[in-house]
């Protein structure tokens, strides 16, 4: 025992790190109960067909549906493949087939994901989440120690970052896997600048590679830009800064090369991604409204998804930036007393710019949103640097406060009291302003109770902060008290947000209709489409096959072929739905044999036959569906993509007889019509073997998605895989009997693997080799320059200005929406749609204004076939809006097309309005706010008088602090 105590005294940083490592396991111990798993798998019960078979079942946190339908199924699919001895390069179940490993969100090579390859899935998924918190806390502690922050302050900083609302809310996304490594990136940069040793080079390269493998490399690219500024900030005052920065650049480039096996396939998928193409064309900038700022101190101000009462802007995850109470109280100390310390200026600027971009500070936010790579980033994602900077400034402020003496200490005491006053008064003003809204949507934790909690915790924290000083008696008790206050503020969200459910739910409890479809498609692997039922990626979960899906990237050619209406939303990153009409020949081409609809739905097409009828779903069978592989003997070539799509969706192609081949050079031309027999012998994830016999030369069409990396061998000889019918595959076959083998062997993966292996050898040489000198050469290629190609044309700015008046109105008043002409428009006709919706994702539902002034829940144009710009303003009037906040959106759509992003003629216009409750002055807000105000006055009296030293040894004493 004495040896253990001696070890603790001599290795205090190790003890602190072990404490931060163990704390999440203590907090989330209930997740390790046998038979349990930390997963939102119960979210399937809010979707058809589960709701039909399990009525009344309510999930614990419906906000985590993406984890339910994308991240956990993808992780389990990867684990299944690897355990069976197969590396998961391709996913044949969604999009008609799509790259799997190339999508970085699968994070197949991230070390935490590897837990799934060796452990039971329930234990592995739980460990993955809990270890993220441990890594976040230890990494932040280490970085703060690099900034010369004392251990107690660094510990509180580590707890603040690890249990921040940002990390907790996104914990089971791959995004959080990258965020937790943010402190490590900055720490390794600091270490390299200080030492410039071979091992620091290797450490920086490894940290960069890990961040890129974590699953969100597009965000890491932005961090590296900020990290470069941090390196300049540190190196500029040292000798030979240019040489030092060149070494840092080479180390980062080495880290990028280490991740080449992931980055090169990702870049290739990006080039063929519908999401990236749409965002290059136009990226919507929708910052969070300023009213979301209150969640930085009151995380449940707008309710919570776990209590099913969220009513705030966007969604709960997007506005979650709560960091406890201590950072806000010591912020002025960091800005005043610690201004000259290393890191304070830098992270203050990062914090301010991130907040400006995230909350849309006038002029600044819009300007930053145009700067690459921010121009393709969702504004709310900048919360990562905001929260990280707040945690850093918290550590710096606490450390500085504990070391101040004399006048500086008295000034800091005043600053802490002022911060408390601003915090208390500001939060009370928010409660007063929104109390009537909250009364309309009661939350599980009422606003007054949330404010009381904030006031009590911040009062205790302020008293403890006022007593901090280096070497003072009772300092240890105050540090423990401050840590306890932070944990008391942060743990309610940490314990409740990520549900722990029965581990048996990980099989997603296939309902009867799914079992029926599995039996039906077991032999021929017929494709299915889910219409108005289920969630994305049901096919991956249950081993079915469809052209819909959701992976955050979406193959571009598949989207153009299968979704003529346009199902991708404004950010273009949502689920792809097949919108081809069931009567269209394209529907048959896609091989969609089963149409799954909600119970009681009509088929919508006469040729569809009833196949399954149950209380969970109804299934219709399409007997006209083409088989997965077939022969055709007519072909058209040398068509551009636009012409090809026009012919396909204009029903100008008989797919049973002819094929449209992309390309001109070397394209074989079929002769006379013939007869054939085609049989799929083997159908694996990345390998398809077909036996084909034809009496005439022609094209074998495989209705799987075409993508670079697919190759084909006919009777052992490699042939060309042609892009057929815009998005599918075909190979030329001469007359005779043939064995045809398609294999997915992407060159991007092989070249990436080679670069990764060579870089790994370089890292090993830096750490253990006899010669540890840094090699800087022009051969080092920085793959960060790889980006999606620009779209064919940039979406033009709308030739109108939107004005919604009044922007704040009372219930029952009319809203006037005006479109004022401001520039010349294009000659091609376009339709104008005016829509109004609640600004919360959980209550989103658009109401459209028709040309007659009537409101409709179905998309109806306000003006049809507009050419150029009208000479007068267009006006619409809407009445009857209930209290709340609303988006007003104006869409300019190609004439007669669907009102979706796919058919935008101009960039849409947005604004927000507020509708106040009627007779708000007669509400209970006045009495409640008055009572809370009295509590605030009492707290101010306690804080602004000399604090009582509760931790001094001996008798209780009173000490003045300023």
Coordinates of N, CA and C in Angstrom, one line a residue, residues 400-610:
X400 N -4.6 30.1 -13.9 CA -4.2 31.4 -13.7 C -4.8 32.0 -12.4
X401 N -6.1 31.7 -12.2 CA -6.8 32.2 -11.0 C -6.1 31.7 -9.7
X402 N -5.7 30.4 -9.7 CA -5.2 29.8 -8.5 C -3.8 30.3 -8.2
X403 N -3.1 31.0 -9.1 CA -1.8 31.5 -8.9 C -1.7 33.0 -8.7
X404 N -2.8 33.7 -8.8 CA -2.7 35.2 -8.7 C -2.5 35.6 -7.3
X405 N -1.9 36.8 -7.2 CA -1.6 37.4 -5.9 C -2.0 38.9 -5.9
X406 N -2.3 39.4 -4.7 CA -2.4 40.9 -4.6 C -3.5 41.5 -5.4
X407 N -3.2 42.6 -6.1 CA -4.2 43.3 -6.9 C -4.7 42.5 -8.0
X408 N -3.9 41.7 -8.7 CA -4.4 40.8 -9.7 C -5.4 39.9 -9.3
X409 N -5.2 39.4 -8.1 CA -6.2 38.5 -7.5 C -7.6 39.2 -7.2
X410 N -7.5 40.4 -6.7 CA -8.7 41.1 -6.5 C -9.4 41.5 -7.8
X411 N -8.7 41.8 -8.8 CA -9.3 42.1 -10.1 C -9.9 40.8 -10.7
X412 N -9.3 39.7 -10.5 CA -9.9 38.5 -11.0 C -11.1 38.1 -10.2
X413 N -11.2 38.4 -8.9 CA -12.4 38.1 -8.1 C -13.5 38.9 -8.7
X414 N -13.3 40.2 -9.0 CA -14.3 41.0 -9.5 C -14.8 40.5 -10.9
X415 N -13.8 40.0 -11.7 CA -14.2 39.5 -13.0 C -15.1 38.2 -12.9
X416 N -14.8 37.3 -11.9 CA -15.6 36.2 -11.7 C -17.0 36.6 -11.3
X417 N -17.1 37.5 -10.4 CA -18.4 38.0 -9.9 C -19.2 38.6 -11.0
X418 N -18.5 39.4 -11.9 CA -19.2 40.0 -13.0 C -19.7 38.9 -14.0
X419 N -18.9 37.8 -14.2 CA -19.3 36.7 -15.0 C -20.5 36.0 -14.5
X420 N -20.5 35.8 -13.2 CA -21.7 35.2 -12.5 C -22.9 36.1 -12.7
X421 N -22.8 37.4 -12.5 CA -23.9 38.3 -12.7 C -24.4 38.3 -14.1
X422 N -23.5 38.3 -15.1 CA -24.0 38.3 -16.5 C -24.7 36.9 -16.8
X423 N -24.1 35.8 -16.3 CA -24.7 34.5 -16.5 C -26.1 34.4 -15.9
X424 N -26.2 34.9 -14.7 CA -27.5 34.8 -14.0 C -28.6 35.7 -14.6
X425 N -28.2 36.9 -14.9 CA -29.1 37.9 -15.5 C -29.5 37.5 -16.9
X426 N -28.5 37.1 -17.7 CA -28.7 36.7 -19.1 C -29.7 35.5 -19.2
X427 N -29.4 34.5 -18.4 CA -30.3 33.3 -18.4 C -31.7 33.6 -17.9
X428 N -31.8 34.5 -16.9 CA -33.1 34.9 -16.5 C -33.9 35.7 -17.6
X429 N -33.2 36.5 -18.3 CA -33.8 37.2 -19.4 C -34.3 36.2 -20.5
X430 N -33.6 35.2 -20.7 CA -34.1 34.1 -21.7 C -35.3 33.5 -21.1
X431 N -35.3 33.1 -19.8 CA -36.5 32.5 -19.3 C -37.7 33.4 -19.4
X432 N -37.5 34.7 -19.1 CA -38.6 35.6 -19.2 C -39.1 35.7 -20.6
X433 N -38.2 35.8 -21.6 CA -38.6 35.9 -23.0 C -39.3 34.7 -23.6
X434 N -39.0 33.5 -23.1 CA -39.5 32.3 -23.7 C -40.4 31.5 -22.8
X435 N -40.7 32.1 -21.7 CA -41.6 31.3 -20.8 C -42.9 31.0 -21.3
X436 N -43.5 31.9 -22.1 CA -44.9 31.7 -22.6 C -44.8 30.6 -23.7
X437 N -43.7 30.6 -24.5 CA -43.5 29.5 -25.5 C -43.4 28.2 -24.8
X438 N -42.6 28.1 -23.7 CA -42.3 26.9 -23.0 C -43.6 26.4 -22.4
X439 N -44.5 27.3 -21.9 CA -45.7 26.9 -21.3 C -46.6 26.2 -22.3
X440 N -46.5 26.5 -23.6 CA -47.3 25.8 -24.6 C -46.8 24.4 -24.9
X441 N -45.5 24.2 -24.6 CA -44.9 22.9 -24.8 C -44.2 22.5 -23.6
X442 N -44.9 22.1 -22.5 CA -44.3 21.8 -21.2 C -43.2 20.7 -21.4
X443 N -42.1 21.0 -20.7 CA -40.9 20.1 -20.7 C -40.9 19.3 -19.4
X444 N -40.2 18.1 -19.5 CA -40.1 17.3 -18.3 C -39.4 18.0 -17.2
X445 N -38.4 18.8 -17.5 CA -37.8 19.7 -16.5 C -38.2 21.1 -16.8
X446 N -39.1 21.7 -16.0 CA -39.6 23.1 -16.3 C -38.5 24.1 -16.3
X447 N -38.7 25.2 -17.0 CA -37.7 26.2 -17.1 C -37.3 26.7 -15.8
X448 N -38.2 26.9 -14.9 CA -37.9 27.5 -13.6 C -36.9 26.6 -12.8
X449 N -37.1 25.2 -13.0 CA -36.3 24.3 -12.3 C -34.9 24.3 -12.9
X450 N -34.8 24.4 -14.2 CA -33.5 24.5 -14.9 C -32.8 25.7 -14.5
X451 N -33.5 26.8 -14.3 CA -32.8 28.0 -13.9 C -32.3 27.9 -12.5
X452 N -33.1 27.4 -11.6 CA -32.7 27.2 -10.2 C -31.4 26.3 -10.2
X453 N -31.4 25.2 -10.9 CA -30.2 24.4 -11.0 C -29.0 25.2 -11.4
X454 N -29.2 25.9 -12.5 CA -28.0 26.7 -13.0 C -27.6 27.7 -11.9
X455 N -28.5 28.4 -11.2 CA -28.2 29.4 -10.2 C -27.5 28.7 -9.0
X456 N -27.9 27.6 -8.6 CA -27.3 26.9 -7.4 C -25.9 26.5 -7.8
X457 N -25.7 25.8 -8.9 CA -24.4 25.3 -9.3 C -23.4 26.4 -9.6
X458 N -23.9 27.5 -10.3 CA -23.0 28.6 -10.6 C -22.6 29.4 -9.3
X459 N -23.6 29.5 -8.4 CA -23.3 30.1 -7.1 C -22.2 29.4 -6.3
X460 N -22.4 28.1 -6.2 CA -21.4 27.3 -5.5 C -20.0 27.4 -6.2
X461 N -20.0 27.3 -7.5 CA -18.8 27.4 -8.2 C -18.1 28.7 -8.1
X462 N -18.9 29.8 -8.0 CA -18.4 31.1 -7.9 C -17.7 31.3 -6.5
X463 N -18.4 30.8 -5.5 CA -17.8 30.9 -4.1 C -16.5 30.1 -4.0
X464 N -16.5 28.9 -4.7 CA -15.2 28.2 -4.7 C -14.1 28.8 -5.4
X465 N -14.5 29.5 -6.6 CA -13.5 30.1 -7.4 C -12.9 31.3 -6.6
X466 N -13.7 32.0 -5.9 CA -13.3 33.2 -5.2 C -12.3 32.9 -4.1
X467 N -12.3 31.6 -3.6 CA -11.4 31.2 -2.6 C -10.1 30.6 -3.1
X468 N -10.0 30.4 -4.4 CA -8.8 29.8 -4.9 C -7.6 30.7 -4.9
X469 N -6.5 30.2 -4.4 CA -5.2 30.9 -4.5 C -4.1 29.9 -4.2
X470 N -3.0 30.1 -4.9 CA -1.9 29.2 -4.7 C -1.5 29.0 -3.3
X471 N -1.4 27.8 -2.9 CA -0.9 27.5 -1.5 C -1.8 27.8 -0.4
X472 N -3.0 28.3 -0.7 CA -4.0 28.6 0.4 C -4.5 27.4 1.1
X473 N -4.8 27.5 2.3 CA -5.3 26.3 3.0 C -6.7 26.0 2.5
X474 N -7.0 24.7 2.3 CA -8.3 24.4 1.8 C -8.4 24.4 0.3
X475 N -7.3 24.6 -0.4 CA -7.3 24.7 -1.9 C -7.7 23.3 -2.5
X476 N -7.2 22.2 -1.9 CA -7.5 20.9 -2.4 C -9.1 20.7 -2.3
X477 N -9.7 21.1 -1.2 CA -11.1 20.9 -1.1 C -11.9 21.7 -2.1
X478 N -11.3 22.9 -2.4 CA -12.0 23.8 -3.5 C -11.9 23.1 -4.8
X479 N -10.7 22.6 -5.1 CA -10.6 21.9 -6.4 C -11.5 20.7 -6.5
X480 N -11.6 19.9 -5.5 CA -12.6 18.8 -5.5 C -14.0 19.3 -5.6
X481 N -14.3 20.4 -4.9 CA -15.7 21.0 -5.0 C -16.0 21.5 -6.4
X482 N -15.0 22.1 -7.1 CA -15.2 22.6 -8.5 C -15.4 21.4 -9.4
X483 N -14.6 20.4 -9.2 CA -14.8 19.2 -10.1 C -16.2 18.6 -9.9
X484 N -16.6 18.6 -8.6 CA -17.9 18.0 -8.3 C -19.1 18.8 -8.9
X485 N -18.9 20.2 -8.9 CA -19.9 21.0 -9.5 C -20.0 20.8 -11.0
X486 N -18.8 20.7 -11.7 CA -18.8 20.4 -13.1 C -19.5 19.1 -13.4
X487 N -19.1 18.1 -12.6 CA -19.8 16.8 -12.9 C -21.3 16.8 -12.6
X488 N -21.7 17.5 -11.6 CA -23.1 17.7 -11.3 C -23.8 18.3 -12.5
X489 N -23.2 19.3 -13.1 CA -23.8 20.0 -14.3 C -23.8 19.1 -15.5
X490 N -22.7 18.3 -15.7 CA -22.6 17.6 -17.0 C -23.2 16.2 -17.0
X491 N -23.2 15.5 -15.9 CA -23.5 14.1 -15.8 C -25.0 13.8 -16.2
X492 N -26.0 14.6 -15.8 CA -27.4 14.3 -16.2 C -27.5 14.0 -17.7
X493 N -26.9 14.8 -18.6 CA -26.9 14.5 -20.0 C -26.1 13.2 -20.3
X494 N -24.9 13.1 -19.7 CA -24.0 12.0 -20.0 C -24.7 10.7 -19.7
X495 N -25.5 10.6 -18.6 CA -26.0 9.4 -18.2 C -27.3 9.0 -18.9
X496 N -28.0 10.0 -19.4 CA -29.4 9.7 -20.0 C -29.4 9.8 -21.5
X497 N -28.5 10.5 -22.2 CA -28.7 10.7 -23.6 C -28.5 9.5 -24.5
X498 N -27.6 8.7 -24.2 CA -27.3 7.5 -25.0 C -27.9 6.3 -24.3
X499 N -29.0 5.7 -24.9 CA -29.7 4.7 -24.2 C -29.0 3.4 -24.0
X500 N -29.3 2.7 -23.0 CA -28.8 1.3 -22.8 C -30.0 0.4 -22.9
X501 N -30.0 -0.6 -23.8 CA -31.2 -1.4 -24.1 C -30.8 -2.9 -24.1
X502 N -31.8 -3.7 -24.3 CA -31.6 -5.1 -24.3 C -30.7 -5.5 -25.5
X503 N -29.6 -6.2 -25.3 CA -28.7 -6.5 -26.3 C -29.3 -7.4 -27.5
X504 N -30.4 -8.0 -27.2 CA -31.1 -8.8 -28.2 C -31.7 -8.0 -29.3
X505 N -31.8 -6.7 -29.0 CA -32.4 -5.8 -30.0 C -31.4 -5.5 -31.2
X506 N -30.1 -5.9 -31.0 CA -29.1 -5.6 -32.1 C -29.5 -6.4 -33.3
X507 N -30.3 -7.5 -33.2 CA -30.7 -8.2 -34.4 C -31.9 -7.5 -35.1
X508 N -32.3 -6.3 -34.5 CA -33.3 -5.5 -35.1 C -34.7 -6.2 -35.2
X509 N -34.8 -7.3 -34.5 CA -36.1 -8.0 -34.4 C -36.9 -8.0 -35.7
X510 N -36.4 -8.7 -36.7 CA -37.1 -8.6 -38.0 C -38.5 -9.0 -37.9
X511 N -39.4 -8.1 -38.4 CA -40.9 -8.3 -38.3 C -41.2 -9.3 -39.4
X512 N -42.5 -9.8 -39.4 CA -42.9 -10.9 -40.3 C -42.7 -10.5 -41.8
X513 N -42.9 -9.3 -42.2 CA -42.8 -8.9 -43.6 C -41.3 -9.1 -44.0
X514 N -40.4 -8.8 -43.2 CA -38.9 -8.9 -43.5 C -38.6 -10.4 -43.7
X515 N -39.1 -11.2 -42.8 CA -38.8 -12.6 -42.9 C -39.4 -13.2 -44.2
X516 N -40.6 -12.6 -44.6 CA -41.2 -13.0 -45.9 C -40.3 -12.6 -47.1
X517 N -39.8 -11.4 -47.0 CA -39.0 -10.9 -48.1 C -37.6 -11.7 -48.2
X518 N -37.1 -12.0 -47.0 CA -35.8 -12.8 -47.0 C -36.0 -14.2 -47.7
X519 N -37.2 -14.8 -47.4 CA -37.5 -16.1 -48.0 C -37.7 -15.9 -49.5
X520 N -38.4 -14.9 -49.9 CA -38.7 -14.7 -51.3 C -37.4 -14.4 -52.2
X521 N -36.5 -13.7 -51.6 CA -35.3 -13.2 -52.4 C -34.1 -14.1 -52.2
X522 N -34.2 -15.2 -51.4 CA -33.1 -16.0 -51.0 C -32.4 -16.5 -52.3
X523 N -33.1 -16.8 -53.3 CA -32.5 -17.5 -54.5 C -32.1 -16.5 -55.5
X524 N -33.0 -15.6 -56.0 CA -32.7 -14.8 -57.1 C -32.2 -13.4 -56.7
X525 N -32.2 -13.1 -55.4 CA -31.8 -11.8 -54.9 C -32.5 -10.6 -55.5
X526 N -33.8 -10.8 -55.7 CA -34.6 -9.8 -56.3 C -34.5 -8.5 -55.5
X527 N -34.7 -7.4 -56.2 CA -34.6 -6.1 -55.5 C -36.0 -5.7 -54.9
X528 N -35.9 -4.9 -53.9 CA -37.1 -4.4 -53.1 C -37.0 -2.9 -53.0
X529 N -38.2 -2.3 -53.0 CA -38.2 -0.9 -52.7 C -39.2 -0.6 -51.5
X530 N -38.8 0.2 -50.6 CA -39.6 0.5 -49.4 C -40.2 1.9 -49.7
X531 N -41.5 2.0 -49.8 CA -42.2 3.3 -50.1 C -43.1 3.7 -49.0
X532 N -42.7 4.8 -48.3 CA -43.5 5.2 -47.2 C -43.4 4.4 -46.0
X533 N -42.4 3.5 -45.9 CA -42.2 2.6 -44.8 C -40.8 2.4 -44.5
X534 N -40.5 2.1 -43.3 CA -39.1 1.8 -42.9 C -38.2 3.0 -42.9
X535 N -36.9 2.7 -42.6 CA -35.9 3.7 -42.7 C -34.8 3.3 -43.7
X536 N -33.9 4.1 -43.9 CA -32.8 3.8 -44.8 C -32.0 2.6 -44.3
X537 N -31.4 1.9 -45.3 CA -30.5 0.8 -45.0 C -31.1 -0.4 -44.4
X538 N -32.4 -0.6 -44.5 CA -33.0 -1.8 -44.0 C -32.4 -3.0 -44.8
X539 N -32.0 -2.8 -46.0 CA -31.5 -3.9 -46.8 C -30.1 -4.4 -46.2
X540 N -29.3 -3.4 -45.8 CA -28.0 -3.8 -45.2 C -28.2 -4.6 -43.9
X541 N -29.2 -4.1 -43.2 CA -29.5 -4.8 -41.9 C -30.0 -6.2 -42.0
X542 N -30.8 -6.4 -43.1 CA -31.5 -7.7 -43.2 C -31.0 -8.5 -44.4
X543 N -29.9 -8.1 -45.1 CA -29.4 -8.9 -46.2 C -30.3 -8.9 -47.4
X544 N -31.1 -7.8 -47.6 CA -31.9 -7.6 -48.8 C -31.2 -6.7 -49.8
X545 N -31.9 -6.4 -50.9 CA -31.2 -5.6 -52.0 C -32.2 -4.6 -52.5
X546 N -31.6 -3.3 -52.6 CA -32.5 -2.2 -53.0 C -31.6 -1.2 -53.7
X547 N -32.2 -0.2 -54.4 CA -31.5 0.9 -54.9 C -31.6 2.2 -54.0
X548 N -32.4 2.2 -53.0 CA -32.4 3.2 -52.1 C -31.3 3.0 -51.1
X549 N -31.1 4.0 -50.2 CA -30.0 3.8 -49.1 C -29.6 5.1 -48.6
X550 N -28.7 5.1 -47.6 CA -28.2 6.3 -46.9 C -26.8 6.0 -46.4
X551 N -25.8 6.7 -46.9 CA -24.5 6.6 -46.4 C -23.8 8.0 -46.3
X552 N -24.5 9.1 -46.5 CA -23.9 10.4 -46.4 C -23.2 10.8 -47.6
X553 N -23.1 10.0 -48.7 CA -22.4 10.3 -49.9 C -23.2 10.1 -51.2
X554 N -23.9 9.0 -51.3 CA -24.8 8.7 -52.4 C -24.1 8.7 -53.8
X555 N -24.0 7.5 -54.5 CA -23.5 7.5 -55.8 C -24.2 8.4 -56.8
X556 N -23.5 9.2 -57.5 CA -24.1 10.2 -58.3 C -24.9 9.6 -59.5
X557 N -24.4 8.7 -60.2 CA -25.1 8.1 -61.3 C -26.3 7.4 -60.9
X558 N -26.3 6.7 -59.8 CA -27.4 5.9 -59.3 C -28.5 6.9 -58.9
X559 N -28.1 8.0 -58.3 CA -29.1 9.0 -57.9 C -29.8 9.6 -59.1
X560 N -29.1 9.9 -60.2 CA -29.7 10.4 -61.4 C -30.6 9.5 -62.1
X561 N -30.3 8.2 -62.0 CA -31.1 7.2 -62.7 C -32.3 6.9 -61.9
X562 N -32.2 6.7 -60.6 CA -33.3 6.2 -59.8 C -34.2 7.3 -59.1
X563 N -33.8 8.5 -59.1 CA -34.5 9.5 -58.3 C -34.8 10.8 -59.2
X564 N -35.6 10.6 -60.2 CA -35.9 11.8 -61.1 C -36.6 12.9 -60.4
X565 N -37.4 12.6 -59.3 CA -38.1 13.6 -58.6 C -37.1 14.4 -57.7
X566 N -36.2 13.7 -57.0 CA -35.3 14.4 -56.1 C -35.7 14.2 -54.7
X567 N -35.1 13.2 -54.0 CA -35.4 13.0 -52.6 C -34.4 13.5 -51.6
X568 N -33.2 13.9 -52.1 CA -32.2 14.5 -51.2 C -32.6 15.9 -50.8
X569 N -32.4 16.2 -49.5 CA -32.8 17.4 -49.0 C -31.8 18.5 -49.2
X570 N -31.9 19.6 -48.5 CA -31.1 20.8 -48.8 C -29.6 20.5 -48.7
X571 N -29.1 19.8 -47.7 CA -27.7 19.5 -47.5 C -27.3 18.3 -48.5
X572 N -28.3 17.7 -49.1 CA -28.1 16.6 -50.1 C -27.5 15.3 -49.5
X573 N -27.4 15.3 -48.1 CA -26.8 14.1 -47.5 C -27.7 13.2 -46.9
X574 N -29.0 13.3 -47.1 CA -30.0 12.4 -46.5 C -30.2 11.1 -47.3
X575 N -31.3 10.4 -47.0 CA -31.5 9.1 -47.6 C -32.0 9.3 -49.1
X576 N -31.5 8.4 -49.9 CA -32.0 8.3 -51.3 C -33.2 7.4 -51.4
X577 N -34.2 7.9 -52.0 CA -35.4 7.1 -52.3 C -35.6 6.9 -53.8
X578 N -36.1 5.8 -54.2 CA -36.4 5.5 -55.6 C -37.7 6.2 -55.9
X579 N -37.7 7.2 -56.8 CA -38.9 7.9 -57.1 C -39.4 7.6 -58.5
X580 N -38.7 6.7 -59.2 CA -39.2 6.2 -60.5 C -40.6 5.6 -60.3
X581 N -41.5 6.0 -61.2 CA -42.9 5.5 -61.1 C -42.9 3.9 -61.4
X582 N -43.8 3.2 -60.6 CA -43.8 1.8 -60.8 C -44.3 1.4 -62.2
X583 N -44.9 2.2 -62.9 CA -45.3 1.9 -64.3 C -44.2 2.2 -65.3
X584 N -43.1 2.8 -64.9 CA -42.0 3.1 -65.8 C -41.2 1.9 -66.2
X585 N -40.7 1.8 -67.4 CA -39.8 0.7 -67.8 C -38.5 0.8 -66.9
X586 N -38.1 2.0 -66.4 CA -36.9 2.1 -65.6 C -37.1 1.2 -64.3
X587 N -38.3 1.3 -63.8 CA -38.6 0.5 -62.6 C -38.4 -1.0 -62.8
X588 N -38.7 -1.5 -64.0 CA -38.5 -2.9 -64.4 C -37.0 -3.1 -64.6
X589 N -36.3 -2.2 -65.2 CA -34.9 -2.3 -65.4 C -34.1 -2.5 -64.1
X590 N -34.5 -1.7 -63.1 CA -33.8 -1.8 -61.8 C -34.0 -3.2 -61.1
X591 N -34.9 -4.0 -61.7 CA -35.1 -5.3 -61.1 C -35.9 -5.3 -59.8
X592 N -36.7 -4.2 -59.6 CA -37.5 -4.1 -58.4 C -38.7 -5.0 -58.5
X593 N -38.6 -6.1 -57.8 CA -39.7 -7.2 -57.9 C -40.7 -7.0 -56.7
X594 N -40.3 -6.4 -55.6 CA -41.2 -6.3 -54.5 C -41.3 -4.9 -54.0
X595 N -42.6 -4.4 -53.9 CA -42.8 -3.0 -53.4 C -43.5 -3.1 -52.0
X596 N -42.8 -2.6 -51.0 CA -43.3 -2.7 -49.6 C -43.9 -1.4 -49.3
X597 N -45.2 -1.4 -48.8 CA -46.0 -0.3 -48.5 C -46.6 -0.4 -47.1
X598 N -47.0 0.7 -46.5 CA -47.7 0.6 -45.2 C -49.0 -0.2 -45.4
X599 N -49.5 -0.8 -44.3 CA -50.7 -1.6 -44.4 C -51.9 -0.8 -44.9
X600 N -52.7 -1.4 -45.8 CA -53.8 -0.8 -46.4 C -53.6 0.1 -47.6
X601 N -52.3 0.2 -48.0 CA -52.0 1.0 -49.2 C -52.3 0.3 -50.5
X602 N -52.7 1.1 -51.5 CA -53.0 0.6 -52.8 C -51.6 0.5 -53.6
X603 N -51.6 -0.3 -54.6 CA -50.3 -0.6 -55.3 C -49.9 0.6 -56.2
X604 N -50.9 1.3 -56.7 CA -50.6 2.5 -57.6 C -50.3 2.0 -59.0
X605 N -50.2 0.8 -59.3 CA -50.0 0.3 -60.7 C -50.8 -1.0 -60.8
X606 N -51.5 -1.2 -61.9 CA -52.4 -2.3 -62.2 C -51.6 -3.6 -62.3
X607 N -50.4 -3.6 -62.8 CA -49.7 -4.8 -63.0 C -49.1 -5.4 -61.8
X608 N -49.1 -4.7 -60.7 CA -48.5 -5.2 -59.4 C -49.5 -6.1 -58.7
X609 N -49.0 -7.3 -58.3 CA -49.9 -8.3 -57.7 C -49.6 -8.4 -56.2
X610 N -50.7 -8.6 -55.4 CA -50.5 -8.7 -54.0 C -49.7 -9.9 -53.7

